[in-house]
Amino acid sequence: MTTETSAVTTAMPLRGRVAVVTGASSGIGEASAEHLASLGAKVAVLARRADRLDDLVARISKDGGTAIAISVDVTDAAAVQAAAGRVEAELGGADLLFNNAGVMLPGPVEELHTDQWQRQIDLNISGLMNVIGAFTPQLVRAAGERGVADLINTSSSAAQNLYPTFAVYAATKAFVSHLSKHLRVELGPKNVRVSAIEPGIVGTELQSHVTDEGASAWLEGSKETIEWLQSVDIAQTVGFIASLPLRVNLPQVFIMPTAQPS
Ligand code: NDP
């Protein structure tokens, strides 16, 4: 390999790869889609807001990348299957899945916001599983044919730590982390690397959906002592995981704002 070729490979470590990013219309997913494209991957961006996805695809294309927008509600299993069909037909199948769409709706359990419990379970667990179900065959095939594929699930520090009033959200993320460990045991021997990323607070739209005043005040107040992570910090972590030598798998990445104690 010439020095020149080597430099290009290092700059574009994901050239030839096909990434699917859910929750790509804002926050962590949006930043990750742009970053993966900048590393050379073709990217399929999934979320419900088509206008935001179209803007993202236009930005990636303008920067010389390749992306397609697929507007889909990931809680709809049939729609996610159809999305997987489009990725197969238009990009040749995924070898990198960043399974990231999620919602956080804290609140005291005694207030019985059962609709919010259900929304979190439907998206963070059932939606996540719909995406795994639809894309795992593509990942396993890519791993068999090309020797590598990545399944990267977005969990949370809430999967490890205890935050009062965040019980249902934290439990959905504990599901994601535990599921990821098990899938790694199952899929690792087939060359599919499985990772769970567990971030502390990242400044995104996530906080804007919170309706509980106590939780909102706690989050807002934390800004006085903690510089929150930015979406790009997680995006770079996703890019790092996927760019590692094929023999290397980071199963669990716990990533915190420096000043967030737990
Ligand atoms: P955002 O609210 O900015 O992003 C959430 C994304 O999920 C959006 O793109 C949204 O797009 C998409 N989404 C929501 N519902 C659906 C649905 N039914 N079908 C398809 N897509 C959907 O928040 P973040 O970027 O922060 O969140 C990304 C992930 O990171 C989540 O899993 C979250 O739990 C996790 N996380 C976030 C942390 C933080 O502090 N921000 C900390 C730890 C983990 P649309 O509305 O267009 O569908």
PDB file of C-alpha atoms in Angstrom, residues 16-213:
ATOM      1  CA  GLY A  16     -17.467   0.644   1.134  1.00  0.00           C
ATOM      2  CA  ARG A  17     -19.672   0.278   4.205  1.00  0.00           C
ATOM      3  CA  VAL A  18     -23.421   0.820   4.387  1.00  0.00           C
ATOM      4  CA  ALA A  19     -24.775   2.309   7.611  1.00  0.00           C
ATOM      5  CA  VAL A  20     -28.348   2.551   8.838  1.00  0.00           C
ATOM      6  CA  VAL A  21     -29.008   5.169  11.516  1.00  0.00           C
ATOM      7  CA  THR A  22     -32.332   5.387  13.353  1.00  0.00           C
ATOM      8  CA  GLY A  23     -33.374   8.545  15.154  1.00  0.00           C
ATOM      9  CA  ALA A  24     -31.444  10.432  12.505  1.00  0.00           C
ATOM     10  CA  SER A  25     -33.666  13.521  12.303  1.00  0.00           C
ATOM     11  CA  SER A  26     -32.070  15.156  15.371  1.00  0.00           C
ATOM     12  CA  GLY A  27     -29.497  14.924  18.116  1.00  0.00           C
ATOM     13  CA  ILE A  28     -27.166  11.953  18.358  1.00  0.00           C
ATOM     14  CA  GLY A  29     -28.519  10.153  15.294  1.00  0.00           C
ATOM     15  CA  GLU A  30     -28.261  13.185  13.035  1.00  0.00           C
ATOM     16  CA  ALA A  31     -24.685  13.911  14.111  1.00  0.00           C
ATOM     17  CA  SER A  32     -23.734  10.251  13.765  1.00  0.00           C
ATOM     18  CA  ALA A  33     -25.165   9.960  10.261  1.00  0.00           C
ATOM     19  CA  GLU A  34     -23.134  12.964   9.156  1.00  0.00           C
ATOM     20  CA  HIS A  35     -19.997  11.651  10.822  1.00  0.00           C
ATOM     21  CA  LEU A  36     -20.312   8.133   9.398  1.00  0.00           C
ATOM     22  CA  ALA A  37     -20.819   9.647   5.946  1.00  0.00           C
ATOM     23  CA  SER A  38     -17.710  11.788   6.436  1.00  0.00           C
ATOM     24  CA  LEU A  39     -15.798   8.568   7.201  1.00  0.00           C
ATOM     25  CA  GLY A  40     -16.895   7.151   3.845  1.00  0.00           C
ATOM     26  CA  ALA A  41     -20.000   5.088   4.643  1.00  0.00           C
ATOM     27  CA  LYS A  42     -23.161   5.270   2.570  1.00  0.00           C
ATOM     28  CA  VAL A  43     -25.901   6.099   5.038  1.00  0.00           C
ATOM     29  CA  ALA A  44     -29.627   5.384   5.255  1.00  0.00           C
ATOM     30  CA  VAL A  45     -31.222   7.806   7.696  1.00  0.00           C
ATOM     31  CA  LEU A  46     -34.441   6.783   9.427  1.00  0.00           C
ATOM     32  CA  ALA A  47     -36.912   8.746  11.583  1.00  0.00           C
ATOM     33  CA  ARG A  48     -40.471  10.059  11.216  1.00  0.00           C
ATOM     34  CA  ARG A  49     -39.815  13.706  10.198  1.00  0.00           C
ATOM     35  CA  ALA A  50     -39.218  13.508   6.459  1.00  0.00           C
ATOM     36  CA  ASP A  51     -38.300  17.187   6.071  1.00  0.00           C
ATOM     37  CA  ARG A  52     -35.483  16.902   8.593  1.00  0.00           C
ATOM     38  CA  LEU A  53     -34.186  13.740   6.922  1.00  0.00           C
ATOM     39  CA  ASP A  54     -34.269  15.397   3.502  1.00  0.00           C
ATOM     40  CA  ASP A  55     -32.210  18.321   4.848  1.00  0.00           C
ATOM     41  CA  LEU A  56     -29.700  15.893   6.321  1.00  0.00           C
ATOM     42  CA  VAL A  57     -29.386  13.941   3.070  1.00  0.00           C
ATOM     43  CA  ALA A  58     -28.865  17.201   1.176  1.00  0.00           C
ATOM     44  CA  ARG A  59     -26.073  18.229   3.588  1.00  0.00           C
ATOM     45  CA  ILE A  60     -24.350  14.847   3.303  1.00  0.00           C
ATOM     46  CA  SER A  61     -24.608  14.932  -0.502  1.00  0.00           C
ATOM     47  CA  LYS A  62     -23.255  18.477  -0.613  1.00  0.00           C
ATOM     48  CA  ASP A  63     -20.222  17.266   1.338  1.00  0.00           C
ATOM     49  CA  GLY A  64     -19.633  14.510  -1.210  1.00  0.00           C
ATOM     50  CA  GLY A  65     -21.316  11.657   0.663  1.00  0.00           C
ATOM     51  CA  THR A  66     -24.133   9.286  -0.223  1.00  0.00           C
ATOM     52  CA  ALA A  67     -27.325   9.070   1.815  1.00  0.00           C
ATOM     53  CA  ILE A  68     -30.968   8.109   1.452  1.00  0.00           C
ATOM     54  CA  ALA A  69     -33.848   9.235   3.657  1.00  0.00           C
ATOM     55  CA  ILE A  70     -36.455   6.749   4.824  1.00  0.00           C
ATOM     56  CA  SER A  71     -39.309   8.231   6.790  1.00  0.00           C
ATOM     57  CA  VAL A  72     -40.524   5.503   9.125  1.00  0.00           C
ATOM     58  CA  ASP A  73     -42.053   5.023  12.548  1.00  0.00           C
ATOM     59  CA  VAL A  74     -39.902   2.277  14.042  1.00  0.00           C
ATOM     60  CA  THR A  75     -42.743   1.099  16.291  1.00  0.00           C
ATOM     61  CA  ASP A  76     -44.422  -0.162  13.086  1.00  0.00           C
ATOM     62  CA  ALA A  77     -42.753  -3.516  12.412  1.00  0.00           C
ATOM     63  CA  ALA A  78     -44.070  -3.834   8.845  1.00  0.00           C
ATOM     64  CA  ALA A  79     -42.865  -0.342   7.961  1.00  0.00           C
ATOM     65  CA  VAL A  80     -39.395  -1.144   9.331  1.00  0.00           C
ATOM     66  CA  GLN A  81     -39.314  -4.333   7.237  1.00  0.00           C
ATOM     67  CA  ALA A  82     -40.163  -2.227   4.179  1.00  0.00           C
ATOM     68  CA  ALA A  83     -37.352   0.185   5.100  1.00  0.00           C
ATOM     69  CA  ALA A  84     -34.926  -2.736   5.258  1.00  0.00           C
ATOM     70  CA  GLY A  85     -36.099  -3.746   1.789  1.00  0.00           C
ATOM     71  CA  ARG A  86     -35.264  -0.281   0.475  1.00  0.00           C
ATOM     72  CA  VAL A  87     -31.782  -0.365   2.049  1.00  0.00           C
ATOM     73  CA  GLU A  88     -31.216  -3.735   0.413  1.00  0.00           C
ATOM     74  CA  ALA A  89     -32.465  -2.574  -2.982  1.00  0.00           C
ATOM     75  CA  GLU A  90     -30.866   0.893  -3.050  1.00  0.00           C
ATOM     76  CA  LEU A  91     -27.621   0.426  -1.102  1.00  0.00           C
ATOM     77  CA  GLY A  92     -27.023  -3.334  -1.259  1.00  0.00           C
ATOM     78  CA  GLY A  93     -27.795  -4.090   2.407  1.00  0.00           C
ATOM     79  CA  ALA A  94     -26.536  -2.745   5.737  1.00  0.00           C
ATOM     80  CA  ASP A  95     -23.293  -3.728   7.466  1.00  0.00           C
ATOM     81  CA  LEU A  96     -23.537  -1.091  10.203  1.00  0.00           C
ATOM     82  CA  LEU A  97     -26.696  -0.492  12.217  1.00  0.00           C
ATOM     83  CA  PHE A  98     -26.775   2.377  14.683  1.00  0.00           C
ATOM     84  CA  ASN A  99     -30.023   1.544  16.498  1.00  0.00           C
ATOM     85  CA  ASN A 100     -30.553   4.827  18.251  1.00  0.00           C
ATOM     86  CA  ALA A 101     -34.139   6.154  18.202  1.00  0.00           C
ATOM     87  CA  GLY A 102     -35.455   6.637  21.723  1.00  0.00           C
ATOM     88  CA  VAL A 103     -37.501   8.798  24.047  1.00  0.00           C
ATOM     89  CA  MET A 104     -37.052   9.747  27.720  1.00  0.00           C
ATOM     90  CA  LEU A 105     -40.144  10.637  29.756  1.00  0.00           C
ATOM     91  CA  PRO A 106     -39.352  10.662  33.484  1.00  0.00           C
ATOM     92  CA  GLY A 107     -41.998  11.147  36.157  1.00  0.00           C
ATOM     93  CA  PRO A 108     -42.882   9.919  39.653  1.00  0.00           C
ATOM     94  CA  VAL A 109     -44.254   6.400  39.403  1.00  0.00           C
ATOM     95  CA  GLU A 110     -47.150   7.278  41.724  1.00  0.00           C
ATOM     96  CA  GLU A 111     -48.470   9.795  39.182  1.00  0.00           C
ATOM     97  CA  LEU A 112     -49.304   6.861  36.903  1.00  0.00           C
ATOM     98  CA  HIS A 113     -48.464   8.419  33.556  1.00  0.00           C
ATOM     99  CA  THR A 114     -49.101   5.062  31.970  1.00  0.00           C
ATOM    100  CA  ASP A 115     -49.259   6.589  28.486  1.00  0.00           C
ATOM    101  CA  GLN A 116     -45.664   7.801  28.897  1.00  0.00           C
ATOM    102  CA  TRP A 117     -44.537   4.434  30.290  1.00  0.00           C
ATOM    103  CA  GLN A 118     -46.018   2.787  27.213  1.00  0.00           C
ATOM    104  CA  ARG A 119     -44.455   5.259  24.753  1.00  0.00           C
ATOM    105  CA  GLN A 120     -41.008   4.549  26.183  1.00  0.00           C
ATOM    106  CA  ILE A 121     -41.536   0.788  26.116  1.00  0.00           C
ATOM    107  CA  ASP A 122     -42.973   0.910  22.588  1.00  0.00           C
ATOM    108  CA  LEU A 123     -40.059   2.895  21.153  1.00  0.00           C
ATOM    109  CA  ASN A 124     -37.036   2.048  23.324  1.00  0.00           C
ATOM    110  CA  ILE A 125     -37.776  -1.690  23.484  1.00  0.00           C
ATOM    111  CA  SER A 126     -40.268  -2.752  20.788  1.00  0.00           C
ATOM    112  CA  GLY A 127     -39.050  -0.234  18.203  1.00  0.00           C
ATOM    113  CA  LEU A 128     -35.441  -1.202  18.882  1.00  0.00           C
ATOM    114  CA  MET A 129     -36.361  -4.877  18.415  1.00  0.00           C
ATOM    115  CA  ASN A 130     -38.271  -4.159  15.191  1.00  0.00           C
ATOM    116  CA  VAL A 131     -35.094  -2.617  13.789  1.00  0.00           C
ATOM    117  CA  ILE A 132     -32.925  -5.506  14.980  1.00  0.00           C
ATOM    118  CA  GLY A 133     -35.381  -7.978  13.465  1.00  0.00           C
ATOM    119  CA  ALA A 134     -35.438  -6.229  10.117  1.00  0.00           C
ATOM    120  CA  PHE A 135     -31.710  -5.606   9.702  1.00  0.00           C
ATOM    121  CA  THR A 136     -29.957  -8.518  11.437  1.00  0.00           C
ATOM    122  CA  PRO A 137     -30.207 -10.743   8.333  1.00  0.00           C
ATOM    123  CA  GLN A 138     -28.367  -8.044   6.338  1.00  0.00           C
ATOM    124  CA  LEU A 139     -25.708  -7.683   9.059  1.00  0.00           C
ATOM    125  CA  VAL A 140     -25.109 -11.426   9.277  1.00  0.00           C
ATOM    126  CA  ARG A 141     -24.886 -11.721   5.504  1.00  0.00           C
ATOM    127  CA  ALA A 142     -22.436  -8.805   5.290  1.00  0.00           C
ATOM    128  CA  ALA A 143     -20.338 -10.328   8.062  1.00  0.00           C
ATOM    129  CA  GLY A 144     -20.274 -13.646   6.209  1.00  0.00           C
ATOM    130  CA  GLU A 145     -19.374 -12.090   2.886  1.00  0.00           C
ATOM    131  CA  ARG A 146     -17.026  -9.287   3.949  1.00  0.00           C
ATOM    132  CA  GLY A 147     -15.938 -10.342   7.432  1.00  0.00           C
ATOM    133  CA  VAL A 148     -17.443  -7.520   9.444  1.00  0.00           C
ATOM    134  CA  ALA A 149     -20.671  -5.897  10.529  1.00  0.00           C
ATOM    135  CA  ASP A 150     -21.590  -3.665  13.460  1.00  0.00           C
ATOM    136  CA  LEU A 151     -24.733  -3.535  15.550  1.00  0.00           C
ATOM    137  CA  ILE A 152     -24.469  -0.509  17.831  1.00  0.00           C
ATOM    138  CA  ASN A 153     -27.392   0.118  20.179  1.00  0.00           C
ATOM    139  CA  THR A 154     -27.927   3.374  22.066  1.00  0.00           C
ATOM    140  CA  SER A 155     -28.485   2.627  25.717  1.00  0.00           C
ATOM    141  CA  SER A 156     -27.872   5.164  28.517  1.00  0.00           C
ATOM    142  CA  SER A 157     -25.945   5.691  31.723  1.00  0.00           C
ATOM    143  CA  ALA A 158     -29.430   5.154  33.201  1.00  0.00           C
ATOM    144  CA  ALA A 159     -28.921   1.462  32.441  1.00  0.00           C
ATOM    145  CA  GLN A 160     -26.228   1.428  35.152  1.00  0.00           C
ATOM    146  CA  ASN A 161     -27.052   4.324  37.480  1.00  0.00           C
ATOM    147  CA  LEU A 162     -30.061   5.189  39.625  1.00  0.00           C
ATOM    148  CA  TYR A 163     -31.994   8.394  38.944  1.00  0.00           C
ATOM    149  CA  PRO A 164     -35.191   8.980  40.968  1.00  0.00           C
ATOM    150  CA  THR A 165     -38.309   9.238  38.730  1.00  0.00           C
ATOM    151  CA  PHE A 166     -36.451   7.816  35.708  1.00  0.00           C
ATOM    152  CA  ALA A 167     -37.388   4.199  36.539  1.00  0.00           C
ATOM    153  CA  VAL A 168     -39.242   3.230  33.359  1.00  0.00           C
ATOM    154  CA  TYR A 169     -36.770   4.957  31.033  1.00  0.00           C
ATOM    155  CA  ALA A 170     -33.835   3.434  32.917  1.00  0.00           C
ATOM    156  CA  ALA A 171     -35.431   0.000  32.762  1.00  0.00           C
ATOM    157  CA  THR A 172     -35.911   0.257  28.991  1.00  0.00           C
ATOM    158  CA  LYS A 173     -32.219   1.130  28.682  1.00  0.00           C
ATOM    159  CA  ALA A 174     -31.219  -1.723  31.000  1.00  0.00           C
ATOM    160  CA  PHE A 175     -33.053  -3.913  28.486  1.00  0.00           C
ATOM    161  CA  VAL A 176     -30.938  -2.436  25.683  1.00  0.00           C
ATOM    162  CA  SER A 177     -27.657  -3.003  27.525  1.00  0.00           C
ATOM    163  CA  HIS A 178     -28.475  -6.543  28.621  1.00  0.00           C
ATOM    164  CA  LEU A 179     -29.854  -7.445  25.207  1.00  0.00           C
ATOM    165  CA  SER A 180     -26.653  -6.166  23.601  1.00  0.00           C
ATOM    166  CA  LYS A 181     -24.467  -8.378  25.797  1.00  0.00           C
ATOM    167  CA  HIS A 182     -26.528 -11.420  24.873  1.00  0.00           C
ATOM    168  CA  LEU A 183     -26.632 -10.605  21.169  1.00  0.00           C
ATOM    169  CA  ARG A 184     -22.863 -10.220  21.224  1.00  0.00           C
ATOM    170  CA  VAL A 185     -22.500 -13.780  22.458  1.00  0.00           C
ATOM    171  CA  GLU A 186     -24.858 -14.960  19.729  1.00  0.00           C
ATOM    172  CA  LEU A 187     -23.644 -12.846  16.805  1.00  0.00           C
ATOM    173  CA  GLY A 188     -19.950 -12.321  17.631  1.00  0.00           C
ATOM    174  CA  PRO A 189     -19.033 -15.802  16.370  1.00  0.00           C
ATOM    175  CA  LYS A 190     -20.627 -14.731  13.074  1.00  0.00           C
ATOM    176  CA  ASN A 191     -18.349 -11.666  12.915  1.00  0.00           C
ATOM    177  CA  VAL A 192     -21.085  -9.202  13.873  1.00  0.00           C
ATOM    178  CA  ARG A 193     -19.647  -6.854  16.493  1.00  0.00           C
ATOM    179  CA  VAL A 194     -22.299  -5.793  19.014  1.00  0.00           C
ATOM    180  CA  SER A 195     -21.924  -2.697  21.181  1.00  0.00           C
ATOM    181  CA  ALA A 196     -24.045  -0.705  23.593  1.00  0.00           C
ATOM    182  CA  ILE A 197     -23.258   2.963  24.063  1.00  0.00           C
ATOM    183  CA  GLU A 198     -24.311   4.299  27.463  1.00  0.00           C
ATOM    184  CA  PRO A 199     -24.099   8.111  27.521  1.00  0.00           C
ATOM    185  CA  GLY A 200     -24.694  10.475  30.393  1.00  0.00           C
ATOM    186  CA  ILE A 201     -26.430  13.757  29.591  1.00  0.00           C
ATOM    187  CA  VAL A 202     -26.158  14.886  25.975  1.00  0.00           C
ATOM    188  CA  GLY A 203     -27.763  18.186  24.930  1.00  0.00           C
ATOM    189  CA  THR A 204     -30.392  17.235  22.295  1.00  0.00           C
ATOM    190  CA  GLU A 205     -34.147  17.411  21.728  1.00  0.00           C
ATOM    191  CA  LEU A 206     -34.505  14.550  24.210  1.00  0.00           C
ATOM    192  CA  GLN A 207     -34.867  16.890  27.185  1.00  0.00           C
ATOM    193  CA  SER A 208     -37.538  18.992  25.416  1.00  0.00           C
ATOM    194  CA  HIS A 209     -40.058  16.111  25.523  1.00  0.00           C
ATOM    195  CA  VAL A 210     -39.928  15.885  29.315  1.00  0.00           C
ATOM    196  CA  THR A 211     -43.233  17.000  30.857  1.00  0.00           C
ATOM    197  CA  ASP A 212     -42.380  16.354  34.517  1.00  0.00           C
ATOM    198  CA  GLU A 213     -41.453  19.646  36.164  1.00  0.00           C
TER     199      GLU A 213
END
